[in-house]
Tab-separated table of C-alpha atoms in Angstrom:
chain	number	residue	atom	x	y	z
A	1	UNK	CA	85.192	-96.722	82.888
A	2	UNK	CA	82.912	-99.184	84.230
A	3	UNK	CA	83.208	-102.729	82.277
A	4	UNK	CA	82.198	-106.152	82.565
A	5	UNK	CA	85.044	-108.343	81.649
A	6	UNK	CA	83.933	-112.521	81.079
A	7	UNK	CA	86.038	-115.110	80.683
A	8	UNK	CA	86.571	-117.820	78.798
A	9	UNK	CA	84.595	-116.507	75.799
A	10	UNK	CA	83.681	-120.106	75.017
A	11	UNK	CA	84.098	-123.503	76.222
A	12	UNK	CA	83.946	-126.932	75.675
A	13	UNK	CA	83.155	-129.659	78.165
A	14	UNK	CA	81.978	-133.260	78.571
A	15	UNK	CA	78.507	-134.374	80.277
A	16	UNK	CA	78.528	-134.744	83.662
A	17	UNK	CA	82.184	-132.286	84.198
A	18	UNK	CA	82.147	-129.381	86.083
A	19	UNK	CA	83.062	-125.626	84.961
A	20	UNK	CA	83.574	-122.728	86.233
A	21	UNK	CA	83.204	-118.899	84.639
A	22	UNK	CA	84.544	-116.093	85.417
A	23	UNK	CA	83.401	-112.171	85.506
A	24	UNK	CA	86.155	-109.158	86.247
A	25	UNK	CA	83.813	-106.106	86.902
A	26	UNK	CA	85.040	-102.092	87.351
A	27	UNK	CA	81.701	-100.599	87.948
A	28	UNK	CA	81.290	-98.636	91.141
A	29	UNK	CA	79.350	-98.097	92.983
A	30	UNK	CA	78.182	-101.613	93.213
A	31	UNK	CA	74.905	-102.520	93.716
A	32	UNK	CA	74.390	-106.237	92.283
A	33	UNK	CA	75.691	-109.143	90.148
A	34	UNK	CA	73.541	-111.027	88.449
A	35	UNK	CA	74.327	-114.463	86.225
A	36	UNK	CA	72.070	-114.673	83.209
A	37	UNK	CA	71.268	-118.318	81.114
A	38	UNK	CA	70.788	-117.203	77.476
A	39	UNK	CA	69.492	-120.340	75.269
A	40	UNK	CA	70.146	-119.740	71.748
A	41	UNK	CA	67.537	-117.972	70.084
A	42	UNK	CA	65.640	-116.897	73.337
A	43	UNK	CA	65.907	-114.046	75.973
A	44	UNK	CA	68.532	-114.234	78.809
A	45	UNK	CA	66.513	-115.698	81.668
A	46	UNK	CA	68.669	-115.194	85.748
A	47	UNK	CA	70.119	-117.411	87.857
A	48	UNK	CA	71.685	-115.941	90.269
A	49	UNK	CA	71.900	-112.505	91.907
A	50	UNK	CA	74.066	-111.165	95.033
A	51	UNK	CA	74.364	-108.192	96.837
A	52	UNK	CA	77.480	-106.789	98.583
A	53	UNK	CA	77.289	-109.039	101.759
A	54	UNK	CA	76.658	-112.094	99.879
A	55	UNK	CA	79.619	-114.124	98.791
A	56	UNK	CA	77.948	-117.134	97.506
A	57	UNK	CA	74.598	-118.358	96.045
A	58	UNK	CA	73.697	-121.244	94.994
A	59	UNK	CA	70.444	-122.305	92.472
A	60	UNK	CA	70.434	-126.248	91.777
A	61	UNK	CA	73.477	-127.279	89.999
A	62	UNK	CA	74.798	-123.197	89.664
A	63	UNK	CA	76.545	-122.050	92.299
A	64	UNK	CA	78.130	-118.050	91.894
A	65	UNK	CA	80.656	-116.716	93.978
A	66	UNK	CA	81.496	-112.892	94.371
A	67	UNK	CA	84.395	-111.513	95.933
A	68	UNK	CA	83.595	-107.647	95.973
A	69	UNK	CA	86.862	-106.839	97.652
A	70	UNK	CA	88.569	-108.000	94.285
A	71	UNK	CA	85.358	-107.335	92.172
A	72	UNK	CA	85.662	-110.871	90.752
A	73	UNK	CA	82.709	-113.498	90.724
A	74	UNK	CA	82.508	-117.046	89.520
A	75	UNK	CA	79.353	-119.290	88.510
A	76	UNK	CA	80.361	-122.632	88.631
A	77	UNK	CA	77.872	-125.725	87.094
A	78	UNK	CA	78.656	-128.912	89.000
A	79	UNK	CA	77.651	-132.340	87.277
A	80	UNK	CA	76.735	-130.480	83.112
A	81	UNK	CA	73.704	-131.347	81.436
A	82	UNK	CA	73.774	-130.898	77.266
A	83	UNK	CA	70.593	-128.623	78.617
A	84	UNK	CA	73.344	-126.314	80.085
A	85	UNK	CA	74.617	-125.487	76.521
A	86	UNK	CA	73.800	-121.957	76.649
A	87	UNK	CA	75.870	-118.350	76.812
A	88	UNK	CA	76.450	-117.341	80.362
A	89	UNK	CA	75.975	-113.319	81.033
A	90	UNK	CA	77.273	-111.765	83.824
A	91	UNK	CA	75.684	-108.646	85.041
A	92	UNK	CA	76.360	-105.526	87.318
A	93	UNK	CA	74.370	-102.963	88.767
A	94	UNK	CA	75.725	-99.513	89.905
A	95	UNK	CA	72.557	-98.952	92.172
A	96	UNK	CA	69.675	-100.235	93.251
A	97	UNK	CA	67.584	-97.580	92.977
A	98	UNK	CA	65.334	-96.391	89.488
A	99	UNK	CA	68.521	-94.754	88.122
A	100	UNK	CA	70.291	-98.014	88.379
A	101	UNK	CA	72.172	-98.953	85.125
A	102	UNK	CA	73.081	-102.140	84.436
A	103	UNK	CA	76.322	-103.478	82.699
A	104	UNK	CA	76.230	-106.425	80.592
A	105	UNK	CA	79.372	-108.886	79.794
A	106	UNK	CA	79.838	-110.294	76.362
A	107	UNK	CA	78.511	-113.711	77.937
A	108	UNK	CA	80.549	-117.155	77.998
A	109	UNK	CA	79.278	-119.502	75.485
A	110	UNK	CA	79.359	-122.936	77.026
A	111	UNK	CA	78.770	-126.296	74.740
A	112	UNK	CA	78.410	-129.430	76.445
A	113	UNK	CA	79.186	-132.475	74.645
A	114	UNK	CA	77.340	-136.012	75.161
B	1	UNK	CA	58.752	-118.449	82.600
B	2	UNK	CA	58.177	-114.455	82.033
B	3	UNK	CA	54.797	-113.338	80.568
B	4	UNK	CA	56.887	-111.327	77.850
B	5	UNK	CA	56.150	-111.838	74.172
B	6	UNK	CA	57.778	-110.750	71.317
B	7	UNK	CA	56.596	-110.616	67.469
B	8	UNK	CA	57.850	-111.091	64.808
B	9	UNK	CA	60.251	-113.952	66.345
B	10	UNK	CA	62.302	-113.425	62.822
B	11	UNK	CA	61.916	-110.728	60.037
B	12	UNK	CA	63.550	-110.281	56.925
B	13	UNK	CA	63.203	-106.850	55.022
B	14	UNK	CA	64.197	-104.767	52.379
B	15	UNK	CA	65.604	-101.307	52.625
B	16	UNK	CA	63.853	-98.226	53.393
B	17	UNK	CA	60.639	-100.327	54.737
B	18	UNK	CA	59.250	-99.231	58.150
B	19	UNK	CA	58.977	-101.427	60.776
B	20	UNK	CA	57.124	-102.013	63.884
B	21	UNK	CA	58.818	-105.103	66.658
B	22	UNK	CA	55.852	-105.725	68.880
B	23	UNK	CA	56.479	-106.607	72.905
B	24	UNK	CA	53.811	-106.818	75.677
B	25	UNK	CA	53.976	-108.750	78.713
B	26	UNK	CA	51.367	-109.621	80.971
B	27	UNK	CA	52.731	-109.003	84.417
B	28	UNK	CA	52.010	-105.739	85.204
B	29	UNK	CA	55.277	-104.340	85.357
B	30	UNK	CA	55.726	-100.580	84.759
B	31	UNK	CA	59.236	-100.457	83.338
B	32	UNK	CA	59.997	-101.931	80.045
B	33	UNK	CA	63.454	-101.644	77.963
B	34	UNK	CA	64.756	-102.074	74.692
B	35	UNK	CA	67.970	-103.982	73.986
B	36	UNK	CA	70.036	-104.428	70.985
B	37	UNK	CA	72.396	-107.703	70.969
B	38	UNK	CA	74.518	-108.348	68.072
B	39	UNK	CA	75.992	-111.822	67.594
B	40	UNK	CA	78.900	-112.621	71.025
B	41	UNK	CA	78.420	-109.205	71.781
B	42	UNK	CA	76.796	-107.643	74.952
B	43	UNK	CA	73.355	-105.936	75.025
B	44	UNK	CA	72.911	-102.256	74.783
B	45	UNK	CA	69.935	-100.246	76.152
B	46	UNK	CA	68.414	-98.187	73.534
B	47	UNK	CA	65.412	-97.338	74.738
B	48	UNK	CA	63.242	-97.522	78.270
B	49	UNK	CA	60.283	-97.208	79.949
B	50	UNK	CA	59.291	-96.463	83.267
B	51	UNK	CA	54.965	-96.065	82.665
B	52	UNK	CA	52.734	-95.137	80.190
B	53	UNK	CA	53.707	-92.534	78.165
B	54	UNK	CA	57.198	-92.549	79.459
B	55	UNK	CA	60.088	-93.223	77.112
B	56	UNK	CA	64.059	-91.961	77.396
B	57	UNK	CA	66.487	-92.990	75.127
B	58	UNK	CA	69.296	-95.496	76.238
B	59	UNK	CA	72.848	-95.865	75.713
B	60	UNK	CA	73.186	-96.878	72.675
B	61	UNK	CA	72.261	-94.290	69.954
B	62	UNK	CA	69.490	-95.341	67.643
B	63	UNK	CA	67.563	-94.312	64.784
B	64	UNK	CA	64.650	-96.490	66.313
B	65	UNK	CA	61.834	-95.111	68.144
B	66	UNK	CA	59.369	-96.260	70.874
B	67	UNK	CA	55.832	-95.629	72.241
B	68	UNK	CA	54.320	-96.734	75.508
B	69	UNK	CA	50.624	-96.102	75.477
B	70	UNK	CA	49.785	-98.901	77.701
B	71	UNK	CA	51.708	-100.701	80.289
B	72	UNK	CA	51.620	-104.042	78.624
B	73	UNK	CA	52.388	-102.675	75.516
B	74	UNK	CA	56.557	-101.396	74.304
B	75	UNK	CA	56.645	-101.379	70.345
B	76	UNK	CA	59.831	-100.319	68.977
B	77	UNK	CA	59.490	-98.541	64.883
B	78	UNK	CA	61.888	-98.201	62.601
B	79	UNK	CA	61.031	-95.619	59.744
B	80	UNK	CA	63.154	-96.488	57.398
B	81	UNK	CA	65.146	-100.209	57.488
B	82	UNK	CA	69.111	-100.029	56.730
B	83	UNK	CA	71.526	-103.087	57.119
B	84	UNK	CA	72.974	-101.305	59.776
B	85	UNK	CA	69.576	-102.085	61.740
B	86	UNK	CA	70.195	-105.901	61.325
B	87	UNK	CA	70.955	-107.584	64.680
B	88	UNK	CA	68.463	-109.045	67.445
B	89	UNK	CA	65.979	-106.743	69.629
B	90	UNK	CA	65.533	-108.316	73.172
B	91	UNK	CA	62.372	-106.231	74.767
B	92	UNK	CA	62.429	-106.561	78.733
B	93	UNK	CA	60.604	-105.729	81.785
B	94	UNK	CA	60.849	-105.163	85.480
B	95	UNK	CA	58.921	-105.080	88.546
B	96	UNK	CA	59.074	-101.715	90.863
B	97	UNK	CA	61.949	-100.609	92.482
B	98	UNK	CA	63.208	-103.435	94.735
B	99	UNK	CA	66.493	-104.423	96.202
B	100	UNK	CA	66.770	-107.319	93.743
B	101	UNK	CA	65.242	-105.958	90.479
B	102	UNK	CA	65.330	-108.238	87.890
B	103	UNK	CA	64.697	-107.949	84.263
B	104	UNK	CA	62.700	-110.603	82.671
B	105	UNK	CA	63.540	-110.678	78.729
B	106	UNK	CA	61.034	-111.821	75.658
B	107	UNK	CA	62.126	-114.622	73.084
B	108	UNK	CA	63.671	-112.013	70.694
B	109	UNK	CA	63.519	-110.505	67.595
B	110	UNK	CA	65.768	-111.162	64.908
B	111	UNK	CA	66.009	-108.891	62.229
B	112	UNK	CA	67.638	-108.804	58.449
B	113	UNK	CA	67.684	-105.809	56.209
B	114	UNK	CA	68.822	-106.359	52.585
């Protein structure tokens, strides 16, 4: 069965720490991972996405990692801003073609604390 | 920021009134989805779009139903409001078929039924 696992379900850091989160996928085959930022009470808007060849991406301060031997990724925040309170989705493609489906994880919901 | 719009942003209704959540988005894109998100839980495809007057159902099963007359345009009806239906609607969109096709997702609706 093809699932999206994320972990933790929330956390709880200080400004200026650094996190990682972590995403466990079983879908095959694999197309893509994408990390989603989902503010509350707006639309998940991406960060990140990688292909099979790519191990590691980086977008300002959000850096993801993806190990597809493993099927394990990581998107870590370096130096958090209370602007990165938000829930952290983790998303996998099975192909990257017009049939693609995508599976969504239940997000991570990160709080950052002055 | 994605050229997606959703209305109402919040709704609040009684049972057994019909319905109509209004999306459009401005970028030309010819696919359009449906999600429905309920509160730390993922999103579930109920219904897509991939041109005008093209609509399958998605994963999720739904008593909703959708129309796509125009390519800006993706309104999602509900005949008949039930509890059940309360949860947020995420409407989305995507560009043609490329390797990294991303979905860019409206604000949200967020519906109550009493």
């Amino acid at each position: 069965k093809n699932q999206v696992e994320q972990s933790p379900q929330s956390l709880i850091i200080l400004e200026g720490k650094n996190c990682t989160l972590q995403c466990n996928y079983t879908v095959s085959p694999f197309s893509n991972l994408r990390w989603y930022k989902q503010d509350t009470g707006r639309g998940p808007v991406s960060l990140t996405i990688m292909t099979f060849s790519e191990n590691t991406k980086s977008n300002g301060r959000y850096t993801a990692t993806l190990d597809a031997d493993t099927k394990q990724s990581s998107l870590h925040i370096t130096a958090s801003q209370l602007s990165d309170s938000a829930s952290y989705i983790c998303v996998v493609s099975d192909r990257g073609s017009t049939l693609g489906r995508l599976y969504f994880g239940r997000g991570t919901q990160l709080t950052v604390w002055p | 920021e994605a050229d997606i719009y959703q209305t109402p942003r919040y709704l609040v209704i009684g049972t057994g009134k019909k319905i109509t959540l209004e999306c459009s988005q401005t970028m030309g894109h010819d696919k359009m989805y449906w999600y429905q998100q309920d509160p730390g839980m993922e999103l579930h495809l109920i219904h897509y779009s991939y041109g005008v007057n093209s609509t399958e159902k998605g994963d999720l099963s739904s008593e909703s139903t959708v129309s796509r007359i125009r390519t800006e345009h993706f309104p999602l009806t509900l005949e008949s409001a039930r509890p059940s239906h309360t949860s947020q609607y995420l409407c989305a969109s995507s560009e043609p078929r490329t390797v990294s096709e991303t979905q860019y997702f409206g604000p949200g609706t967020r519906l109550l039924v009493l």
